[in-house]
Short mmCIF file of C-alpha atoms and ligand atoms in Angstrom, two decimals:
data_model
loop_
_atom_site.label_atom_id
_atom_site.label_comp_id
_atom_site.label_asym_id
_atom_site.label_seq_id
_atom_site.Cartn_x
_atom_site.Cartn_y
_atom_site.Cartn_z
CA MET G 246 -25.38 -11.91 1.47
CA VAL G 247 -23.10 -11.32 4.36
CA ASP G 248 -24.65 -9.82 7.52
CA PRO G 249 -23.00 -6.45 8.15
CA LEU G 250 -21.15 -5.62 11.55
CA LYS G 251 -23.61 -3.89 13.86
CA GLN G 252 -22.74 -0.34 15.25
CA GLY G 253 -20.38 -0.53 18.40
CA ALA G 254 -18.84 -3.56 16.92
CA VAL G 255 -14.87 -3.56 17.22
CA ILE G 256 -12.49 -3.48 14.32
CA GLY G 257 -9.02 -4.61 15.08
CA ILE G 258 -6.16 -3.18 13.30
CA LEU G 259 -2.61 -4.53 13.15
CA GLY G 260 -0.25 -1.93 12.91
CA GLY G 261 -0.65 1.68 14.40
CA GLY G 262 0.98 3.99 11.83
CA GLN G 263 -0.91 6.72 9.66
CA LEU G 264 -2.66 4.20 7.70
CA GLY G 265 -4.14 2.74 10.83
CA ARG G 266 -4.85 6.14 12.11
CA MET G 267 -6.87 6.91 8.97
CA LEU G 268 -8.85 3.61 9.07
CA ALA G 269 -9.54 4.13 12.67
CA ILE G 270 -11.21 7.72 11.96
CA ALA G 271 -13.24 6.22 8.99
CA ALA G 272 -14.35 3.46 11.58
CA SER G 273 -15.29 5.74 14.07
CA ARG G 274 -17.13 8.01 11.81
CA MET G 275 -19.30 4.96 10.90
CA GLY G 276 -20.03 3.83 14.46
CA PHE G 277 -17.58 1.31 15.15
CA LYS G 278 -14.71 0.71 17.87
CA THR G 279 -11.30 0.34 17.00
CA HIS G 280 -8.58 -1.69 18.84
CA ILE G 281 -4.80 -1.18 17.61
CA PHE G 282 -2.10 -3.55 17.90
CA GLU G 283 1.24 -2.16 17.51
CA PRO G 284 4.70 -3.07 19.06
CA GLU G 285 5.83 0.69 19.03
CA LYS G 286 4.83 3.06 21.93
CA ASN G 287 2.46 6.04 21.39
CA PRO G 288 1.50 5.10 17.63
CA PRO G 289 -0.39 7.83 15.57
CA ALA G 290 -3.33 5.53 15.35
CA SER G 291 -3.85 5.13 19.14
CA HIS G 292 -4.61 8.91 19.54
CA VAL G 293 -7.97 8.27 17.60
CA SER G 294 -8.89 4.59 18.68
CA ASP G 295 -10.53 2.86 21.66
CA GLN G 296 -7.95 0.35 22.65
CA LEU G 297 -4.28 -0.17 22.18
CA THR G 298 -2.41 -3.15 22.77
CA THR G 299 1.44 -2.44 23.02
CA ALA G 300 2.94 -5.89 22.17
CA SER G 301 5.27 -7.68 19.79
CA TYR G 302 4.26 -9.64 17.01
CA GLU G 303 5.85 -12.68 18.78
CA ASP G 304 3.85 -12.18 21.85
CA ASN G 305 1.17 -14.99 21.14
CA ASN G 306 -0.65 -14.31 24.54
CA ALA G 307 -1.17 -10.65 23.64
CA LEU G 308 -2.20 -11.52 20.00
CA SER G 309 -4.89 -13.95 21.47
CA LYS G 310 -6.12 -11.40 23.61
CA PHE G 311 -6.36 -9.07 21.08
CA ALA G 312 -8.07 -11.23 18.66
CA LYS G 313 -10.65 -12.12 21.30
CA SER G 314 -11.70 -8.46 21.77
CA VAL G 315 -12.54 -7.60 18.24
CA ASP G 316 -15.12 -8.65 15.78
CA VAL G 317 -12.88 -8.49 12.63
CA ILE G 318 -9.17 -7.95 12.16
CA THR G 319 -7.66 -5.95 9.49
CA PHE G 320 -4.14 -4.53 8.87
CA GLU G 321 -2.29 -1.30 7.66
CA PHE G 322 0.89 -2.98 6.44
CA GLU G 323 1.75 -6.12 4.61
CA ASN G 324 4.74 -7.49 6.58
CA ILE G 325 3.02 -9.04 9.49
CA PRO G 326 4.76 -12.16 10.56
CA ALA G 327 3.16 -15.34 9.43
CA ASP G 328 3.01 -16.79 12.78
CA ALA G 329 1.30 -13.59 14.23
CA LEU G 330 -1.34 -14.15 11.55
CA ASN G 331 -1.63 -17.72 12.50
CA ALA G 332 -2.38 -16.75 16.32
CA VAL G 333 -5.08 -14.32 15.59
CA GLU G 334 -6.65 -16.12 12.41
CA ALA G 335 -7.53 -19.01 14.82
CA ILE G 336 -9.69 -16.80 16.74
CA CYS G 337 -11.09 -14.21 14.51
CA ASP G 338 -11.61 -13.43 10.66
CA VAL G 339 -8.65 -11.56 9.01
CA LEU G 340 -9.61 -9.43 6.13
CA PRO G 341 -8.29 -9.19 3.40
CA ALA G 342 -7.43 -12.92 4.02
CA ARG G 343 -3.76 -13.96 3.87
CA ASN G 344 -3.67 -15.42 0.38
CA ALA G 345 -3.28 -11.51 -0.71
CA LEU G 346 -0.46 -10.90 1.93
CA ALA G 347 1.33 -14.03 0.98
CA THR G 348 1.22 -13.09 -2.48
CA SER G 349 2.35 -9.38 -1.94
CA GLN G 350 4.98 -10.22 0.76
CA ASP G 351 7.33 -11.83 -1.71
CA ARG G 352 7.93 -9.98 -4.96
CA LEU G 353 8.75 -13.54 -6.67
CA LYS G 354 5.28 -14.78 -5.67
CA GLU G 355 3.62 -11.57 -6.73
CA LYS G 356 5.28 -11.59 -10.08
CA GLU G 357 4.52 -15.21 -10.74
CA PHE G 358 0.99 -14.62 -9.52
CA LEU G 359 0.46 -11.70 -12.09
CA SER G 360 2.18 -13.43 -14.92
CA GLU G 361 -0.25 -16.63 -14.50
CA LEU G 362 -3.20 -13.93 -14.84
CA ASN G 363 -1.59 -12.90 -18.07
CA LEU G 364 -0.62 -9.29 -16.67
CA LYS G 365 2.50 -7.75 -17.70
CA VAL G 366 5.41 -7.16 -15.34
CA ALA G 367 8.99 -6.23 -15.87
CA PRO G 368 11.49 -8.78 -17.09
CA TYR G 369 12.56 -10.80 -14.01
CA ALA G 370 14.67 -13.64 -12.45
CA ASN G 371 14.75 -15.43 -9.25
CA VAL G 372 18.09 -14.84 -7.43
CA GLU G 373 18.95 -17.01 -4.15
CA THR G 374 22.81 -17.09 -4.66
CA GLU G 375 25.59 -14.76 -6.32
CA LYS G 376 25.66 -17.50 -8.95
CA ASP G 377 21.96 -16.98 -9.63
CA LEU G 378 22.61 -13.44 -10.05
CA ILE G 379 24.99 -13.86 -12.78
CA LEU G 380 22.68 -16.09 -14.60
CA ALA G 381 19.68 -13.74 -14.13
CA ILE G 382 21.77 -10.56 -15.44
CA LYS G 383 22.17 -12.96 -18.66
CA ALA G 384 18.46 -13.24 -18.90
CA VAL G 385 17.39 -9.60 -17.90
CA GLY G 386 20.29 -7.68 -19.18
CA PHE G 387 21.69 -4.22 -17.76
CA PRO G 388 20.68 -1.73 -16.57
CA SER G 389 18.34 -3.76 -13.90
CA ILE G 390 17.26 -3.53 -10.33
CA LEU G 391 18.05 -6.14 -7.79
CA LYS G 392 15.24 -6.22 -4.88
CA THR G 393 14.73 -8.10 -1.85
CA ARG G 394 12.19 -10.62 -2.24
CA ARG G 395 10.73 -9.66 1.10
CA PHE G 396 10.45 -6.49 3.41
CA GLY G 397 10.94 -3.81 0.75
CA TYR G 398 9.28 -0.40 1.04
CA ASP G 399 9.66 3.28 -0.22
CA GLY G 400 12.49 2.16 -2.36
CA LYS G 401 14.39 0.41 0.39
CA GLY G 402 15.77 -3.09 -0.29
CA GLN G 403 16.56 -2.15 -3.79
CA TYR G 404 19.84 -1.82 -5.69
CA LYS G 405 20.39 -0.72 -9.41
CA ILE G 406 22.75 -2.53 -11.32
CA ASN G 407 24.59 -0.71 -14.26
CA ASN G 408 27.60 -3.02 -15.01
CA ALA G 409 29.10 -6.25 -14.07
CA ALA G 410 31.58 -4.68 -11.52
CA GLU G 411 28.35 -3.75 -9.56
CA LEU G 412 27.11 -7.35 -9.17
CA SER G 413 28.54 -8.45 -6.13
CA VAL G 414 28.28 -5.19 -4.21
CA ALA G 415 24.57 -5.20 -4.75
CA TRP G 416 24.43 -9.01 -3.54
CA SER G 417 26.23 -7.90 -0.50
CA GLU G 418 24.39 -4.62 0.06
CA LEU G 419 21.16 -6.44 0.19
CA GLY G 420 22.50 -8.77 2.73
CA LYS G 421 22.64 -11.87 0.39
CA SER G 422 18.85 -12.44 0.93
CA PRO G 423 16.55 -13.88 -1.61
CA CYS G 424 15.98 -11.33 -4.28
CA VAL G 425 14.49 -11.03 -7.72
CA LEU G 426 16.20 -9.19 -10.32
CA GLU G 427 13.99 -6.89 -12.58
CA GLY G 428 14.79 -5.35 -15.87
CA LEU G 429 14.88 -1.39 -15.57
CA VAL G 430 11.45 -0.30 -17.04
CA ASN G 431 11.69 2.79 -19.64
CA PHE G 432 8.27 4.15 -18.30
CA THR G 433 6.98 7.55 -19.17
CA LYS G 434 4.65 7.77 -15.94
CA GLU G 435 3.95 5.78 -12.87
CA ILE G 436 0.19 5.45 -11.81
CA SER G 437 -1.60 3.70 -9.43
CA VAL G 438 -5.24 2.29 -9.04
CA ILE G 439 -6.98 1.95 -5.64
CA GLY G 440 -9.65 -0.67 -5.82
CA ALA G 441 -11.94 -2.21 -3.53
CA ARG G 442 -13.83 -5.49 -3.37
CA SER G 443 -16.87 -6.21 -0.94
CA GLN G 444 -17.71 -9.43 0.92
CA ASN G 445 -20.43 -9.94 -1.69
CA GLY G 446 -18.05 -9.76 -4.58
CA GLU G 447 -18.82 -6.02 -5.67
CA VAL G 448 -15.94 -4.47 -7.18
CA VAL G 449 -15.27 -0.66 -7.33
CA CYS G 450 -12.08 1.15 -8.48
CA TYR G 451 -11.12 4.80 -8.15
CA ASP G 452 -9.70 6.80 -11.12
CA PRO G 453 -6.03 6.01 -11.62
CA GLY G 454 -3.55 8.60 -10.06
CA GLU G 455 -0.48 9.78 -11.30
CA ASN G 456 2.48 9.52 -9.00
CA LEU G 457 5.92 11.22 -8.70
CA HIS G 458 8.51 9.97 -6.26
CA ARG G 459 11.38 11.85 -4.79
CA ASP G 460 14.25 9.84 -3.11
CA GLY G 461 12.26 6.68 -3.75
CA ILE G 462 9.21 8.07 -1.52
CA LEU G 463 5.97 9.07 -2.89
CA HIS G 464 5.89 12.93 -3.37
CA THR G 465 2.67 13.59 -5.22
CA THR G 466 -0.31 11.98 -6.65
CA SER G 467 -2.28 13.86 -9.10
CA LEU G 468 -5.68 13.53 -10.60
CA PRO G 469 -6.68 12.86 -13.16
CA ALA G 470 -3.65 11.04 -14.50
CA ASN G 471 -2.57 12.41 -17.83
CA ILE G 472 -2.94 9.19 -19.50
CA THR G 473 -5.12 7.87 -22.64
CA GLN G 474 -8.56 6.69 -22.03
CA SER G 475 -7.46 3.15 -22.92
CA GLU G 476 -4.66 3.26 -20.65
CA ASN G 477 -7.32 4.36 -18.08
CA ILE G 478 -9.55 1.35 -18.67
CA ASP G 479 -6.75 -0.97 -18.85
CA ALA G 480 -5.58 0.17 -15.58
CA VAL G 481 -8.94 -0.18 -14.15
CA LEU G 482 -9.96 -3.55 -15.53
CA LEU G 483 -6.74 -5.21 -14.56
CA THR G 484 -7.16 -4.24 -11.11
CA GLY G 485 -10.53 -5.83 -11.13
CA LYS G 486 -9.00 -8.88 -12.47
CA ILE G 487 -6.51 -9.00 -9.51
CA LEU G 488 -9.16 -8.37 -6.81
CA ASN G 489 -11.32 -11.23 -8.34
CA ALA G 490 -8.48 -13.54 -8.67
CA LEU G 491 -7.58 -13.25 -4.84
CA ASN G 492 -11.21 -13.28 -3.97
CA TYR G 493 -10.14 -10.17 -2.26
CA VAL G 494 -12.13 -8.36 0.47
CA GLY G 495 -10.90 -4.53 1.37
CA VAL G 496 -9.08 -1.92 -0.59
CA MET G 497 -5.95 -2.65 -2.54
CA GLY G 498 -3.47 -0.29 -4.25
CA VAL G 499 -2.07 -1.40 -7.64
CA GLU G 500 1.26 0.50 -9.04
CA LEU G 501 1.76 0.57 -12.61
CA PHE G 502 4.40 1.69 -15.00
CA VAL G 503 3.01 3.51 -18.21
CA THR G 504 5.16 2.51 -21.17
CA LYS G 505 5.05 2.78 -24.91
CA ASN G 506 3.97 -0.75 -25.10
CA GLY G 507 1.26 -0.66 -22.51
CA LEU G 508 1.03 -1.02 -18.71
CA LEU G 509 3.31 -3.23 -16.54
CA ILE G 510 2.43 -3.95 -12.93
CA ASN G 511 5.15 -2.82 -10.41
CA GLU G 512 3.48 -4.02 -7.50
CA ILE G 513 0.49 -4.83 -5.49
CA ALA G 514 -0.31 -3.44 -1.81
CA PRO G 515 -3.24 -5.41 0.08
CA ARG G 516 -4.07 -2.36 1.89
CA VAL G 517 -5.19 1.17 1.89
CA HIS G 518 -2.41 3.03 -0.01
CA ASN G 519 -0.51 6.49 0.13
CA SER G 520 -1.49 7.09 -3.63
CA GLY G 521 -4.98 6.75 -2.51
CA HIS G 522 -4.97 9.55 -0.01
CA TRP G 523 -6.52 12.06 -2.78
CA THR G 524 -9.80 10.12 -2.24
CA GLN G 525 -10.33 11.91 1.16
CA ASN G 526 -11.01 15.31 -0.69
CA GLY G 527 -11.96 14.06 -4.21
CA CYS G 528 -14.56 11.46 -3.20
CA VAL G 529 -17.50 11.28 -1.17
CA ILE G 530 -16.50 7.86 0.16
CA ASP G 531 -12.83 7.77 0.57
CA GLN G 532 -10.44 4.74 0.31
CA PHE G 533 -10.27 4.42 4.33
CA GLU G 534 -14.22 4.30 4.63
CA GLN G 535 -14.29 2.02 1.58
CA HIS G 536 -12.01 -0.34 3.33
CA ILE G 537 -14.03 -0.17 6.71
CA ARG G 538 -17.21 -0.74 4.57
CA ALA G 539 -15.69 -3.91 2.82
CA VAL G 540 -14.31 -5.63 5.79
CA SER G 541 -17.46 -4.95 7.84
CA GLY G 542 -19.90 -6.25 5.27
CA TRP G 543 -21.33 -3.05 4.11
CA PRO G 544 -21.87 -2.24 0.41
CA LEU G 545 -19.14 -0.10 -1.36
CA GLY G 546 -19.14 3.52 -2.41
CA ASP G 547 -19.09 4.20 -5.87
CA GLY G 548 -15.71 5.60 -6.08
CA LYS G 549 -16.62 8.44 -8.24
CA ARG G 550 -14.32 11.58 -8.27
CA HIS G 551 -15.99 15.03 -7.74
CA SER G 552 -12.78 17.12 -8.11
CA ASP G 553 -9.23 17.29 -9.75
CA ILE G 554 -6.86 16.93 -6.93
CA LEU G 555 -3.26 17.27 -6.05
CA MET G 556 -1.98 15.22 -3.23
CA THR G 557 1.34 16.04 -1.49
CA ASN G 558 3.31 14.17 1.15
CA LEU G 559 4.53 16.49 3.92
CA ILE G 560 7.81 14.85 4.41
CA GLY G 561 10.34 15.43 7.88
CA LYS G 562 10.38 19.52 8.12
CA GLU G 563 7.98 20.00 5.26
CA VAL G 564 5.25 19.71 8.08
CA LEU G 565 6.56 22.97 9.34
CA ASP G 566 4.76 24.82 6.17
CA VAL G 567 1.47 23.95 7.61
CA ASP G 568 0.80 27.55 9.00
CA LYS G 569 0.90 28.76 5.45
CA LEU G 570 -0.82 25.98 3.96
CA SER G 571 -3.85 26.51 6.22
CA LYS G 572 -4.43 29.80 4.78
CA ASP G 573 -5.58 28.27 1.46
CA SER G 574 -8.99 27.16 1.82
CA ASN G 575 -8.64 24.79 -1.40
CA ILE G 576 -6.41 22.46 0.72
CA GLY G 577 -7.31 19.69 2.86
CA ILE G 578 -4.81 19.11 5.58
CA HIS G 579 -4.14 15.69 7.23
CA LEU G 580 -1.57 15.31 9.80
CA TYR G 581 -0.51 12.08 11.40
CA GLY G 582 0.15 13.40 15.14
CA LYS G 583 3.88 12.30 14.90
CA SER G 584 6.00 14.24 17.58
CA GLU G 585 9.41 14.39 15.87
CA ALA G 586 9.63 15.69 12.09
CA LYS G 587 12.71 13.24 11.25
CA ASP G 588 14.09 13.46 7.71
CA GLY G 589 12.14 11.06 5.22
CA ARG G 590 9.57 10.73 7.82
CA LYS G 591 5.82 11.00 6.41
CA MET G 592 4.36 13.70 8.77
CA GLY G 593 1.21 14.55 7.04
CA HIS G 594 -0.09 15.06 3.40
CA ILE G 595 -2.30 17.81 1.78
CA ASN G 596 -5.06 17.47 -0.96
CA LYS G 597 -5.41 20.62 -3.04
CA ILE G 598 -8.42 20.89 -5.30
CA LYS G 599 -7.12 21.81 -8.49
CA ASN G 600 -10.64 22.86 -10.15
P1 AMP E 1447 8.86 -0.31 -5.30
O1 AMP E 1447 9.52 -0.25 -4.02
O2 AMP E 1447 9.23 -1.66 -6.15
O3 AMP E 1447 7.71 0.17 -5.73
O4 AMP E 1447 10.01 0.90 -6.42
C1 AMP E 1447 10.19 2.20 -5.85
C2 AMP E 1447 10.38 2.93 -6.96
O5 AMP E 1447 11.42 2.53 -7.90
C3 AMP E 1447 9.24 2.60 -8.28
O6 AMP E 1447 7.99 3.67 -7.79
C4 AMP E 1447 9.84 3.34 -9.50
O7 AMP E 1447 10.16 4.71 -9.47
C5 AMP E 1447 11.32 2.40 -9.29
N1 AMP E 1447 11.51 1.19 -9.94
C6 AMP E 1447 11.02 0.23 -9.23
N2 AMP E 1447 11.03 -0.90 -9.92
C7 AMP E 1447 11.52 -0.46 -11.20
C8 AMP E 1447 12.06 -1.10 -12.54
N3 AMP E 1447 11.90 -2.46 -12.76
N4 AMP E 1447 12.17 -0.18 -13.58
C9 AMP E 1447 12.24 1.21 -13.36
N5 AMP E 1447 11.97 1.69 -12.10
C10 AMP E 1447 11.53 0.97 -11.06
#
């Protein structure tokens, strides 16, 4: 059994966006202090945390100082440079550990890892040259999606290929960088499971949520998902299998396609996840508290959902509807404190209780 962190211990968070902000709020509620490391000035998480380091991920000096000032380090995004992790890991534990990051940072490694666990993913092929792409198309067929192996998010770094004429356009558009080609999945629904694993190996999953995307960005997550009992249990069990295989500590999001032939895994995110925001108003212990519990050695909450919920992201100017939304007492409002409501920018979200 691990010793839980003591009250007043400091949790270091790499990344100061909205996920870092909500992690810091949860940590603070639990009696911990937080220290945010973020290259951008005035990040959302800094408004609610005890300490902020503004420095780049190349600044080893700043990273060492940060690591020395905290009791455990976690992160809110998966594209942390490997050298930055080396620098902090030499001084302080990073949870979840980097095997999960290494797997999810690279779409090819991720698919190989999942396939080795006998979990289903879309048909795929590795593409490192334009010639590979031509061979990959022969294996995967049209239509398909070319995705950069690294640094993709919210549908960025992707190109749908419908015919041979689009091959070299896709290759150039994605910067001729290493990619995977994925067969286009004919899914009926997209769902995700938010799962957690503690330092003692306890695993807890929240109910699967049903996700709708708009312009490649998550728009809503609805609970319960309109799926069968078997799909529900399959989704939860495969999430547990992934968490155990990685010896994972913390919260993870697993995005799935529901098809007529069962579930396919789209991707895993080794962090709290936008499609888990519903837990803030649908569960006693939400995904943020659950993550802080896991990394600080506390027991996990049971993940039980007490309400049916619709989570809606407020993107760009949609945040201006807050006055109206605030009049509905069945809506929990979560704003990120970002000053400019730019197009496509996640400004906040709401959770509406349905029942
Ligand atoms: P991703 O960044 O990989 O999560 O992809 C963003 C969105 O693109 C997904 O949520 C799906 O709606 C869609 N998408 C990604 N990959 C595929 C695929 N192989 N087949 C069909 N749709 C996909």
